[in-house]
mmCIF file of C-alpha atoms in Angstrom:
data_model
loop_
_atom_site.group_PDB
_atom_site.id
_atom_site.type_symbol
_atom_site.label_atom_id
_atom_site.label_comp_id
_atom_site.label_asym_id
_atom_site.label_seq_id
_atom_site.Cartn_x
_atom_site.Cartn_y
_atom_site.Cartn_z
ATOM 1 C CA MET A 155 13.514 62.216 -44.805
ATOM 2 C CA LYS A 156 10.995 59.314 -45.827
ATOM 3 C CA ASN A 157 11.449 56.901 -42.607
ATOM 4 C CA LYS A 158 11.819 59.340 -40.197
ATOM 5 C CA ILE A 159 8.662 59.838 -37.757
ATOM 6 C CA GLN A 160 8.002 63.183 -36.333
ATOM 7 C CA ILE A 161 5.986 63.245 -33.107
ATOM 8 C CA PHE A 162 4.210 66.444 -32.231
ATOM 9 C CA VAL A 163 3.116 66.607 -28.655
ATOM 10 C CA THR A 164 0.018 68.664 -27.346
ATOM 11 C CA GLY A 165 -0.633 67.413 -24.267
ATOM 12 C CA GLY A 166 -3.978 65.795 -23.323
ATOM 13 C CA THR A 167 -4.558 63.139 -20.601
ATOM 14 C CA PHE A 168 -1.461 61.100 -22.281
ATOM 15 C CA ASP A 169 1.166 63.935 -20.457
ATOM 16 C CA LYS A 170 -0.634 64.566 -17.424
ATOM 17 C CA THR A 171 0.960 63.949 -13.995
ATOM 18 C CA TYR A 172 -0.614 63.419 -10.963
ATOM 19 C CA ASN A 173 -0.041 65.215 -7.765
ATOM 20 C CA TYR A 174 -0.399 62.994 -4.762
ATOM 21 C CA ILE A 175 -0.581 65.645 -2.141
ATOM 22 C CA ASN A 176 -4.146 67.812 -3.632
ATOM 23 C CA GLY A 177 -5.298 64.780 -6.226
ATOM 24 C CA LYS A 178 -5.208 66.882 -9.068
ATOM 25 C CA LEU A 179 -4.023 66.304 -12.674
ATOM 26 C CA PHE A 180 -1.065 68.842 -14.140
ATOM 27 C CA PHE A 181 1.314 69.047 -16.468
ATOM 28 C CA GLN A 182 4.633 69.053 -16.133
ATOM 29 C CA LYS A 183 6.752 67.928 -18.795
ATOM 30 C CA THR A 184 5.936 65.464 -21.843
ATOM 31 C CA HIS A 185 6.551 61.675 -20.928
ATOM 32 C CA ILE A 186 6.985 60.500 -24.738
ATOM 33 C CA PRO A 187 11.009 60.463 -24.747
ATOM 34 C CA LYS A 188 10.833 58.576 -21.730
ATOM 35 C CA MET A 189 8.226 56.293 -23.096
ATOM 36 C CA LEU A 190 10.548 55.915 -26.351
ATOM 37 C CA ASP A 191 13.200 54.580 -24.342
ATOM 38 C CA ARG A 192 11.501 52.308 -21.990
ATOM 39 C CA ALA A 193 10.132 50.526 -25.189
ATOM 40 C CA ARG A 194 13.507 50.428 -26.499
ATOM 41 C CA CYS A 195 12.454 51.949 -29.895
ATOM 42 C CA ASN A 196 15.195 52.126 -32.285
ATOM 43 C CA LEU A 197 12.948 53.905 -35.142
ATOM 44 C CA ASP A 198 14.541 57.197 -36.312
ATOM 45 C CA VAL A 199 11.914 59.547 -34.072
ATOM 46 C CA GLU A 200 11.976 62.886 -33.365
ATOM 47 C CA VAL A 201 9.803 64.818 -30.767
ATOM 48 C CA LYS A 202 8.650 68.307 -30.664
ATOM 49 C CA GLN A 203 6.451 69.891 -28.027
ATOM 50 C CA LEU A 204 4.069 72.258 -29.604
ATOM 51 C CA MET A 205 2.079 72.375 -26.377
ATOM 52 C CA LEU A 206 1.041 71.092 -23.299
ATOM 53 C CA ILE A 207 -2.878 71.880 -23.000
ATOM 54 C CA ASP A 208 -6.079 69.487 -22.089
ATOM 55 C CA SER A 209 -7.930 69.337 -25.367
ATOM 56 C CA LEU A 210 -10.973 71.038 -23.696
ATOM 57 C CA GLU A 211 -8.753 74.020 -23.392
ATOM 58 C CA MET A 212 -8.031 73.907 -27.649
ATOM 59 C CA LYS A 213 -8.709 77.088 -29.486
ATOM 60 C CA GLU A 214 -8.354 78.003 -32.944
ATOM 61 C CA LYS A 215 -4.924 79.341 -32.696
ATOM 62 C CA HIS A 216 -3.707 75.836 -31.160
ATOM 63 C CA LEU A 217 -5.314 74.188 -34.201
ATOM 64 C CA LYS A 218 -3.358 76.399 -36.846
ATOM 65 C CA ILE A 219 0.000 75.866 -34.424
ATOM 66 C CA ILE A 220 -0.743 72.060 -35.301
ATOM 67 C CA LYS A 221 -1.781 72.384 -38.504
ATOM 68 C CA ASN A 222 1.335 74.835 -39.554
ATOM 69 C CA ALA A 223 3.674 72.327 -38.213
ATOM 70 C CA CYS A 224 2.371 69.246 -40.036
ATOM 71 C CA LEU A 225 2.467 71.605 -43.242
ATOM 72 C CA ASN A 226 5.778 72.552 -42.444
ATOM 73 C CA CYS A 227 7.343 69.315 -41.239
ATOM 74 C CA LYS A 228 10.062 67.762 -43.563
ATOM 75 C CA THR A 229 9.245 64.359 -42.898
ATOM 76 C CA ASN A 230 5.802 62.569 -44.221
ATOM 77 C CA LEU A 231 5.267 60.512 -40.978
ATOM 78 C CA ILE A 232 3.452 62.251 -38.320
ATOM 79 C CA ILE A 233 2.238 61.215 -34.821
ATOM 80 C CA ILE A 234 0.016 63.585 -33.122
ATOM 81 C CA THR A 235 -0.222 63.332 -29.088
ATOM 82 C CA HIS A 236 -3.916 64.480 -28.274
ATOM 83 C CA GLY A 237 -6.266 64.597 -25.577
ATOM 84 C CA THR A 238 -8.823 62.318 -26.535
ATOM 85 C CA ASP A 239 -11.917 64.772 -25.896
ATOM 86 C CA THR A 240 -11.521 66.909 -28.741
ATOM 87 C CA MET A 241 -9.076 64.807 -30.803
ATOM 88 C CA THR A 242 -11.873 64.004 -33.806
ATOM 89 C CA LYS A 243 -12.343 67.837 -33.928
ATOM 90 C CA THR A 244 -8.634 68.400 -34.691
ATOM 91 C CA ALA A 245 -8.572 65.179 -37.106
ATOM 92 C CA LYS A 246 -11.363 66.932 -39.279
ATOM 93 C CA HIS A 247 -9.698 70.390 -39.173
ATOM 94 C CA LEU A 248 -6.524 68.802 -40.588
ATOM 95 C CA ILE A 249 -8.629 66.926 -43.122
ATOM 96 C CA LYS A 250 -10.412 70.051 -44.141
ATOM 97 C CA ASN A 251 -6.942 71.971 -44.323
ATOM 98 C CA LYS A 252 -5.513 69.284 -46.595
ATOM 99 C CA ILE A 253 -2.035 68.480 -45.529
ATOM 100 C CA PRO A 254 -0.631 67.184 -48.701
ATOM 101 C CA ASN A 255 1.655 63.623 -48.930
ATOM 102 C CA LYS A 256 1.430 63.233 -44.998
ATOM 103 C CA VAL A 257 0.415 60.480 -43.011
ATOM 104 C CA ILE A 258 -0.814 61.821 -39.655
ATOM 105 C CA VAL A 259 -2.227 59.726 -36.737
ATOM 106 C CA LEU A 260 -3.631 61.394 -33.613
ATOM 107 C CA THR A 261 -3.176 59.273 -30.491
ATOM 108 C CA GLY A 262 -3.783 59.897 -26.767
ATOM 109 C CA ALA A 263 -4.902 58.017 -23.421
ATOM 110 C CA ILE A 264 -7.891 57.684 -21.102
ATOM 111 C CA VAL A 265 -5.695 56.996 -18.330
ATOM 112 C CA PRO A 266 -2.336 59.234 -17.758
ATOM 113 C CA TYR A 267 0.493 57.340 -18.693
ATOM 114 C CA ALA A 268 1.769 58.896 -15.074
ATOM 115 C CA PHE A 269 -0.680 56.132 -13.635
ATOM 116 C CA GLY A 270 1.897 53.034 -14.331
ATOM 117 C CA SER A 271 0.515 49.894 -15.529
ATOM 118 C CA SER A 272 -3.110 51.033 -15.914
ATOM 119 C CA SER A 273 -2.391 53.600 -18.575
ATOM 120 C CA ASP A 274 -3.302 52.870 -22.015
ATOM 121 C CA GLY A 275 -0.948 55.671 -23.369
ATOM 122 C CA PHE A 276 1.920 53.296 -23.631
ATOM 123 C CA PHE A 277 0.395 50.504 -25.913
ATOM 124 C CA ASN A 278 -1.259 53.431 -27.905
ATOM 125 C CA LEU A 279 2.045 55.030 -28.818
ATOM 126 C CA GLY A 280 3.251 51.990 -29.687
ATOM 127 C CA SER A 281 0.249 51.358 -31.946
ATOM 128 C CA ALA A 282 0.529 54.611 -33.436
ATOM 129 C CA LEU A 283 4.212 54.237 -34.282
ATOM 130 C CA SER A 284 3.361 50.933 -36.315
ATOM 131 C CA ALA A 285 0.423 52.523 -37.833
ATOM 132 C CA VAL A 286 1.819 55.603 -39.293
ATOM 133 C CA GLN A 287 4.553 53.733 -40.982
ATOM 134 C CA ASN A 288 1.617 51.453 -43.088
ATOM 135 C CA LEU A 289 -0.874 53.948 -43.593
ATOM 136 C CA LYS A 290 -1.673 55.838 -47.041
ATOM 137 C CA GLU A 291 -1.606 59.525 -46.999
ATOM 138 C CA GLY A 292 -4.335 60.880 -44.727
ATOM 139 C CA VAL A 293 -5.600 61.763 -41.363
ATOM 140 C CA TYR A 294 -6.114 59.149 -39.019
ATOM 141 C CA ILE A 295 -6.817 58.672 -35.288
ATOM 142 C CA ASN A 296 -5.452 55.536 -33.465
ATOM 143 C CA MET A 297 -6.219 54.337 -30.291
ATOM 144 C CA HIS A 298 -6.417 50.901 -28.170
ATOM 145 C CA GLY A 299 -5.090 49.081 -31.587
ATOM 146 C CA GLN A 300 -7.298 50.145 -34.094
ATOM 147 C CA THR A 301 -7.021 52.627 -36.556
ATOM 148 C CA PHE A 302 -9.937 54.891 -37.919
ATOM 149 C CA LYS A 303 -9.962 57.621 -40.667
ATOM 150 C CA GLY A 304 -10.141 60.485 -39.173
ATOM 151 C CA ASP A 305 -13.382 61.728 -40.338
ATOM 152 C CA GLU A 306 -15.326 58.358 -39.641
ATOM 153 C CA VAL A 307 -14.646 58.155 -36.136
ATOM 154 C CA LEU A 308 -16.255 59.289 -32.647
ATOM 155 C CA LYS A 309 -15.539 58.890 -29.202
ATOM 156 C CA ASP A 310 -17.846 56.819 -27.260
ATOM 157 C CA ILE A 311 -17.783 58.924 -23.701
ATOM 158 C CA LYS A 312 -19.919 56.334 -21.945
ATOM 159 C CA ASN A 313 -17.046 53.556 -22.695
ATOM 160 C CA GLY A 314 -13.793 55.378 -23.093
ATOM 161 C CA LEU A 315 -13.515 53.901 -26.510
ATOM 162 C CA PHE A 316 -13.222 55.293 -29.995
ATOM 163 C CA LYS A 317 -15.966 53.845 -33.113
ATOM 164 C CA SER A 318 -16.155 53.847 -36.316
ATOM 165 C CA ILE A 319 -19.214 56.158 -37.666
ATOM 166 C CA ASN A 320 -19.800 53.661 -40.638
#
């Protein structure tokens, strides 16, 4: 299954939906299958929802679920949709746990996909799909068209961007 891409969904802003009545964001279901259809993606992609949580709620048990999903994944190309607040923590956790023979790309969104054209999620998913096919074994973060090594990146909270540490 060398060319198959596994997408693991964890939630984050990427998959939040907006309640127009009370103005709150919430999780209903992942938007990934709809996004792949809309993009007319014809890659061999399998989507599996691991959880639908805000990354600020991510605990050690969630990191273990993500790690085990990556270890047990039959394909070597993996994308993880993830909340941006703790994305770097998860990347470092996966690096520390040494997931062999896999290319793992974490991506997310600053603005929910449900917000339509103002969301960066659609672009970030496409960018991650391209990146995962062209990287060497390792753990990466791909946001806004840039790919970073998972342990050499930080989130610039002030500007809502990811930057290389080096």
